[in-house]
Amino acid sequence: MNIWQIKNDLINKVAMLVATEDAEEDDDFWEQFEGAGRPPHWTGRPKLEVFKEKRKKEPKPRADISPLTAEGLALSAKARDALGDFLSQFGQLLELDVEGHVEYYFNPTNLIRCVDKDKSVRWASGAIDKPSFIDSTIPTDAAVFIDPSMPGDIYVNDEARTELERRVKQVGITGMSFMQVWGEPVVSATI
């Protein structure tokens, strides 16, 4: 069994979503995205915008799965249509307001305590750098999940990766890749 982390292979090539200027003034704005496995309760759609570099007239192009500083994934309507029914088994799809358009935030709520903290490689600060996993805790059926010790990292097992890759290729979704973090030696997989 291998464990993969969902990544964005276009992170430096596409536009990131950021809080609007008004939202940025709210010190608690990003806290609403910190589910850490729990469903947040939003009263409205958080307002985000496409990051525009001040020295450039046009922003970078968008991906279907946009880079976002929050712990989940920001999905375009196209990505939600292709991946939503699968991802919603493992979390919530919540509406976002991106410059007046509805997009979606995937908040993973499938919490699995699977990181072996004693065998993981740590930074000097004590934070986990390279996780080691407890094999017996990893589901054999397709699963998208987070571990409470690393809530910012979204993991998938082989079966979930295969299903997500199939859907991404079938529809032509951009911005999703997988980096192997545990299991048999494989460097990475990019869609």
PDB file of N, CA and C in Angstrom, residues 1-6 86-87 89-90 110 112 114 133-147 153-166 176-184 189 191:
ATOM      1  N   MET A   1       0.846  -1.187   0.000  1.00  0.00           N
ATOM      2  CA  MET A   1       0.000   0.000   0.000  1.00  0.00           C
ATOM      3  C   MET A   1       0.889   1.247   0.000  1.00  0.00           C
ATOM      4  N   ASN A   2       0.577   2.172  -0.886  1.00  0.00           N
ATOM      5  CA  ASN A   2       1.284   3.447  -0.963  1.00  0.00           C
ATOM      6  C   ASN A   2       0.376   4.577  -0.507  1.00  0.00           C
ATOM      7  N   ILE A   3       0.973   5.622   0.017  1.00  0.00           N
ATOM      8  CA  ILE A   3       0.243   6.819   0.413  1.00  0.00           C
ATOM      9  C   ILE A   3       0.786   7.969  -0.420  1.00  0.00           C
ATOM     10  N   TRP A   4      -0.139   8.750  -0.957  1.00  0.00           N
ATOM     11  CA  TRP A   4       0.194   9.884  -1.813  1.00  0.00           C
ATOM     12  C   TRP A   4      -0.385  11.149  -1.198  1.00  0.00           C
ATOM     13  N   GLN A   5       0.313  12.238  -1.364  1.00  0.00           N
ATOM     14  CA  GLN A   5      -0.200  13.535  -0.929  1.00  0.00           C
ATOM     15  C   GLN A   5      -0.684  14.281  -2.169  1.00  0.00           C
ATOM     16  N   ILE A   6      -1.875  14.865  -2.088  1.00  0.00           N
ATOM     17  CA  ILE A   6      -2.377  15.670  -3.202  1.00  0.00           C
ATOM     18  C   ILE A   6      -1.580  16.964  -3.239  1.00  0.00           C
ATOM     19  N   PHE A  86     -17.025  11.950  -5.896  1.00  0.00           N
ATOM     20  CA  PHE A  86     -16.012  11.102  -5.258  1.00  0.00           C
ATOM     21  C   PHE A  86     -15.475  11.764  -3.991  1.00  0.00           C
ATOM     22  N   LEU A  87     -15.056  13.038  -4.103  1.00  0.00           N
ATOM     23  CA  LEU A  87     -14.482  13.731  -2.950  1.00  0.00           C
ATOM     24  C   LEU A  87     -15.480  13.901  -1.807  1.00  0.00           C
ATOM     25  N   GLN A  89     -17.466  11.961  -0.538  1.00  0.00           N
ATOM     26  CA  GLN A  89     -17.485  10.797   0.360  1.00  0.00           C
ATOM     27  C   GLN A  89     -16.515  10.987   1.525  1.00  0.00           C
ATOM     28  N   PHE A  90     -15.558  11.905   1.342  1.00  0.00           N
ATOM     29  CA  PHE A  90     -14.466  12.064   2.300  1.00  0.00           C
ATOM     30  C   PHE A  90     -14.383  13.473   2.886  1.00  0.00           C
ATOM     31  N   ASN A 110     -12.485  13.203   6.493  1.00  0.00           N
ATOM     32  CA  ASN A 110     -12.159  11.809   6.772  1.00  0.00           C
ATOM     33  C   ASN A 110     -10.838  11.796   7.534  1.00  0.00           C
ATOM     34  N   ILE A 112      -8.095  10.093   9.800  1.00  0.00           N
ATOM     35  CA  ILE A 112      -7.529   8.786  10.135  1.00  0.00           C
ATOM     36  C   ILE A 112      -6.223   9.018  10.890  1.00  0.00           C
ATOM     37  N   CYS A 114      -3.112   7.918  11.421  1.00  0.00           N
ATOM     38  CA  CYS A 114      -2.302   6.924  10.728  1.00  0.00           C
ATOM     39  C   CYS A 114      -0.818   7.257  10.699  1.00  0.00           C
ATOM     40  N   PHE A 133       3.870   5.948   8.200  1.00  0.00           N
ATOM     41  CA  PHE A 133       2.473   5.596   8.434  1.00  0.00           C
ATOM     42  C   PHE A 133       2.342   4.235   9.102  1.00  0.00           C
ATOM     43  N   ILE A 134       1.261   4.048   9.813  1.00  0.00           N
ATOM     44  CA  ILE A 134       0.926   2.774  10.442  1.00  0.00           C
ATOM     45  C   ILE A 134       0.084   2.011   9.433  1.00  0.00           C
ATOM     46  N   ASP A 135       0.683   1.021   8.812  1.00  0.00           N
ATOM     47  CA  ASP A 135       0.064   0.298   7.705  1.00  0.00           C
ATOM     48  C   ASP A 135      -1.333  -0.222   8.048  1.00  0.00           C
ATOM     49  N   SER A 136      -1.515  -0.730   9.242  1.00  0.00           N
ATOM     50  CA  SER A 136      -2.800  -1.345   9.612  1.00  0.00           C
ATOM     51  C   SER A 136      -3.944  -0.328   9.694  1.00  0.00           C
ATOM     52  N   THR A 137      -3.640   0.965   9.730  1.00  0.00           N
ATOM     53  CA  THR A 137      -4.692   1.980   9.827  1.00  0.00           C
ATOM     54  C   THR A 137      -5.157   2.493   8.465  1.00  0.00           C
ATOM     55  N   ILE A 138      -4.435   2.156   7.414  1.00  0.00           N
ATOM     56  CA  ILE A 138      -4.754   2.667   6.080  1.00  0.00           C
ATOM     57  C   ILE A 138      -5.849   1.798   5.454  1.00  0.00           C
ATOM     58  N   PRO A 139      -6.949   2.428   5.025  1.00  0.00           N
ATOM     59  CA  PRO A 139      -8.030   1.656   4.398  1.00  0.00           C
ATOM     60  C   PRO A 139      -7.566   0.984   3.107  1.00  0.00           C
ATOM     61  N   THR A 140      -8.136  -0.164   2.806  1.00  0.00           N
ATOM     62  CA  THR A 140      -7.818  -0.837   1.550  1.00  0.00           C
ATOM     63  C   THR A 140      -8.724  -0.341   0.434  1.00  0.00           C
ATOM     64  N   ASP A 141      -9.938   0.125   0.764  1.00  0.00           N
ATOM     65  CA  ASP A 141     -10.806   0.744  -0.234  1.00  0.00           C
ATOM     66  C   ASP A 141     -10.318   2.170  -0.472  1.00  0.00           C
ATOM     67  N   ALA A 142     -10.730   2.744  -1.588  1.00  0.00           N
ATOM     68  CA  ALA A 142     -10.334   4.109  -1.924  1.00  0.00           C
ATOM     69  C   ALA A 142     -10.621   5.052  -0.762  1.00  0.00           C
ATOM     70  N   ALA A 143      -9.644   5.906  -0.428  1.00  0.00           N
ATOM     71  CA  ALA A 143      -9.816   6.838   0.687  1.00  0.00           C
ATOM     72  C   ALA A 143      -9.014   8.113   0.450  1.00  0.00           C
ATOM     73  N   VAL A 144      -9.657   9.231   0.738  1.00  0.00           N
ATOM     74  CA  VAL A 144      -9.021  10.541   0.796  1.00  0.00           C
ATOM     75  C   VAL A 144      -9.107  10.923   2.259  1.00  0.00           C
ATOM     76  N   PHE A 145      -7.984  11.321   2.869  1.00  0.00           N
ATOM     77  CA  PHE A 145      -8.000  11.513   4.319  1.00  0.00           C
ATOM     78  C   PHE A 145      -6.919  12.469   4.779  1.00  0.00           C
ATOM     79  N   ILE A 146      -7.053  12.887   6.026  1.00  0.00           N
ATOM     80  CA  ILE A 146      -6.017  13.666   6.694  1.00  0.00           C
ATOM     81  C   ILE A 146      -5.725  13.006   8.028  1.00  0.00           C
ATOM     82  N   ASP A 147      -4.546  13.276   8.557  1.00  0.00           N
ATOM     83  CA  ASP A 147      -4.176  12.830   9.892  1.00  0.00           C
ATOM     84  C   ASP A 147      -4.202  14.073  10.785  1.00  0.00           C
ATOM     85  N   ASP A 153      -2.137  18.502   5.151  1.00  0.00           N
ATOM     86  CA  ASP A 153      -1.757  17.563   4.092  1.00  0.00           C
ATOM     87  C   ASP A 153      -2.920  16.632   3.797  1.00  0.00           C
ATOM     88  N   ILE A 154      -3.336  16.582   2.547  1.00  0.00           N
ATOM     89  CA  ILE A 154      -4.421  15.689   2.138  1.00  0.00           C
ATOM     90  C   ILE A 154      -3.791  14.464   1.490  1.00  0.00           C
ATOM     91  N   TYR A 155      -4.121  13.300   2.023  1.00  0.00           N
ATOM     92  CA  TYR A 155      -3.542  12.046   1.554  1.00  0.00           C
ATOM     93  C   TYR A 155      -4.580  11.197   0.825  1.00  0.00           C
ATOM     94  N   VAL A 156      -4.089  10.327  -0.051  1.00  0.00           N
ATOM     95  CA  VAL A 156      -4.919   9.324  -0.722  1.00  0.00           C
ATOM     96  C   VAL A 156      -4.146   8.015  -0.741  1.00  0.00           C
ATOM     97  N   ASN A 157      -4.886   6.920  -0.750  1.00  0.00           N
ATOM     98  CA  ASN A 157      -4.230   5.625  -0.944  1.00  0.00           C
ATOM     99  C   ASN A 157      -4.213   5.322  -2.444  1.00  0.00           C
ATOM    100  N   ASP A 158      -3.648   4.179  -2.822  1.00  0.00           N
ATOM    101  CA  ASP A 158      -3.503   3.838  -4.238  1.00  0.00           C
ATOM    102  C   ASP A 158      -4.838   3.838  -4.978  1.00  0.00           C
ATOM    103  N   GLU A 159      -5.869   3.286  -4.354  1.00  0.00           N
ATOM    104  CA  GLU A 159      -7.162   3.164  -5.016  1.00  0.00           C
ATOM    105  C   GLU A 159      -7.781   4.538  -5.282  1.00  0.00           C
ATOM    106  N   ALA A 160      -7.679   5.446  -4.329  1.00  0.00           N
ATOM    107  CA  ALA A 160      -8.214   6.797  -4.521  1.00  0.00           C
ATOM    108  C   ALA A 160      -7.405   7.550  -5.575  1.00  0.00           C
ATOM    109  N   ARG A 161      -6.106   7.397  -5.543  1.00  0.00           N
ATOM    110  CA  ARG A 161      -5.256   8.053  -6.547  1.00  0.00           C
ATOM    111  C   ARG A 161      -5.631   7.586  -7.941  1.00  0.00           C
ATOM    112  N   THR A 162      -5.817   6.295  -8.115  1.00  0.00           N
ATOM    113  CA  THR A 162      -6.187   5.742  -9.419  1.00  0.00           C
ATOM    114  C   THR A 162      -7.509   6.336  -9.903  1.00  0.00           C
ATOM    115  N   GLU A 163      -8.488   6.417  -9.016  1.00  0.00           N
ATOM    116  CA  GLU A 163      -9.799   6.964  -9.396  1.00  0.00           C
ATOM    117  C   GLU A 163      -9.710   8.452  -9.718  1.00  0.00           C
ATOM    118  N   LEU A 164      -8.998   9.214  -8.912  1.00  0.00           N
ATOM    119  CA  LEU A 164      -8.852  10.643  -9.176  1.00  0.00           C
ATOM    120  C   LEU A 164      -8.088  10.882 -10.475  1.00  0.00           C
ATOM    121  N   GLU A 165      -7.024  10.141 -10.708  1.00  0.00           N
ATOM    122  CA  GLU A 165      -6.270  10.281 -11.958  1.00  0.00           C
ATOM    123  C   GLU A 165      -7.147   9.968 -13.169  1.00  0.00           C
ATOM    124  N   ARG A 166      -7.965   8.933 -13.076  1.00  0.00           N
ATOM    125  CA  ARG A 166      -8.857   8.564 -14.185  1.00  0.00           C
ATOM    126  C   ARG A 166      -9.794   9.722 -14.513  1.00  0.00           C
ATOM    127  N   MET A 176      -3.873  19.228 -10.362  1.00  0.00           N
ATOM    128  CA  MET A 176      -3.824  18.164  -9.362  1.00  0.00           C
ATOM    129  C   MET A 176      -2.724  17.184  -9.727  1.00  0.00           C
ATOM    130  N   SER A 177      -1.860  16.927  -8.764  1.00  0.00           N
ATOM    131  CA  SER A 177      -0.830  15.911  -8.932  1.00  0.00           C
ATOM    132  C   SER A 177      -0.683  15.194  -7.594  1.00  0.00           C
ATOM    133  N   PHE A 178       0.113  14.168  -7.599  1.00  0.00           N
ATOM    134  CA  PHE A 178       0.290  13.351  -6.403  1.00  0.00           C
ATOM    135  C   PHE A 178       1.776  13.128  -6.156  1.00  0.00           C
ATOM    136  N   MET A 179       2.179  13.279  -4.914  1.00  0.00           N
ATOM    137  CA  MET A 179       3.554  12.997  -4.523  1.00  0.00           C
ATOM    138  C   MET A 179       3.515  11.840  -3.524  1.00  0.00           C
ATOM    139  N   GLN A 180       4.262  10.809  -3.839  1.00  0.00           N
ATOM    140  CA  GLN A 180       4.292   9.666  -2.935  1.00  0.00           C
ATOM    141  C   GLN A 180       5.026  10.058  -1.659  1.00  0.00           C
ATOM    142  N   VAL A 181       4.398   9.757  -0.517  1.00  0.00           N
ATOM    143  CA  VAL A 181       5.015  10.066   0.770  1.00  0.00           C
ATOM    144  C   VAL A 181       5.315   8.816   1.592  1.00  0.00           C
ATOM    145  N   TRP A 182       4.818   7.659   1.125  1.00  0.00           N
ATOM    146  CA  TRP A 182       5.071   6.439   1.898  1.00  0.00           C
ATOM    147  C   TRP A 182       4.756   5.220   1.027  1.00  0.00           C
ATOM    148  N   GLY A 183       5.524   4.156   1.214  1.00  0.00           N
ATOM    149  CA  GLY A 183       5.254   2.903   0.530  1.00  0.00           C
ATOM    150  C   GLY A 183       6.411   2.474  -0.349  1.00  0.00           C
ATOM    151  N   GLU A 184       6.080   1.714  -1.387  1.00  0.00           N
ATOM    152  CA  GLU A 184       7.069   1.212  -2.325  1.00  0.00           C
ATOM    153  C   GLU A 184       7.764   2.378  -3.024  1.00  0.00           C
ATOM    154  N   ALA A 189       4.112  11.194  -9.202  1.00  0.00           N
ATOM    155  CA  ALA A 189       3.229  11.004 -10.353  1.00  0.00           C
ATOM    156  C   ALA A 189       2.582  12.329 -10.649  1.00  0.00           C
ATOM    157  N   ILE A 191      -0.146  14.334 -13.247  1.00  0.00           N
ATOM    158  CA  ILE A 191      -1.210  14.127 -14.238  1.00  0.00           C
ATOM    159  C   ILE A 191      -1.059  15.161 -15.316  1.00  0.00           C
TER     160      ILE A 191
END
